[in-house]
C-alpha angles and dihedrals in degrees: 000000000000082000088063095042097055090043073059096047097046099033086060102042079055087058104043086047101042086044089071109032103092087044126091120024098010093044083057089040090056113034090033091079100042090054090049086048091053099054105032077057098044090048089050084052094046096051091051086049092054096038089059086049091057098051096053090045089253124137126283127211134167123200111188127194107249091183150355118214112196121193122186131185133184124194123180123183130182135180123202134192136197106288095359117088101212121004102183133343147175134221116186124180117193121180120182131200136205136175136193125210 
């Protein structure tokens, strides 16, 4: 029995360290660049747009991003059983967006 209580203990301090690993720093250093890369692109887009529109004597309009709001979220769940480590679990990663113009 004290076997199963320390495969427990230790199977769910794994779970609460490795849940928020990726988040934090990393999760800015990667995501930073890929946002910066979206709207630098998109604004690129939008001026040629708006150059064509000119052109034809057609309305411009530019709509520039004021702000990105990211939101991530890890959950990790495990179920154990009596000589068995981890009988099932469950790791879920959601990441939100959200842009202001």
């Amino acid at each position: 029995m004290r076997s199963f209580v320390q495969h427990v203990v230790v199977t769910a301090a794994a779970a609460v360290i490795s849940a928020c690993a990726p988040l934090g720093p990393r999760a800015i250093q990667v995501s930073r660049p890929l946002y910066n890369e979206a709207v630098q692109q998109t604004e690129a887009q939008q001026l040629l747009l708006n150059i064509v529109r000119q052109r034809y004597n057609d309305p411009i309009l530019f709509l520039d991003v004021t702000s990105i709001s990211s939101g991530s979220s890890r959950s990790v769940n495990a179920s154990v059983a009596p000589k068995i480590i981890v009988q099932g679990g469950r790791d879920e990663y959601t990441n939100t967006l959200g842009a202001t113009y």
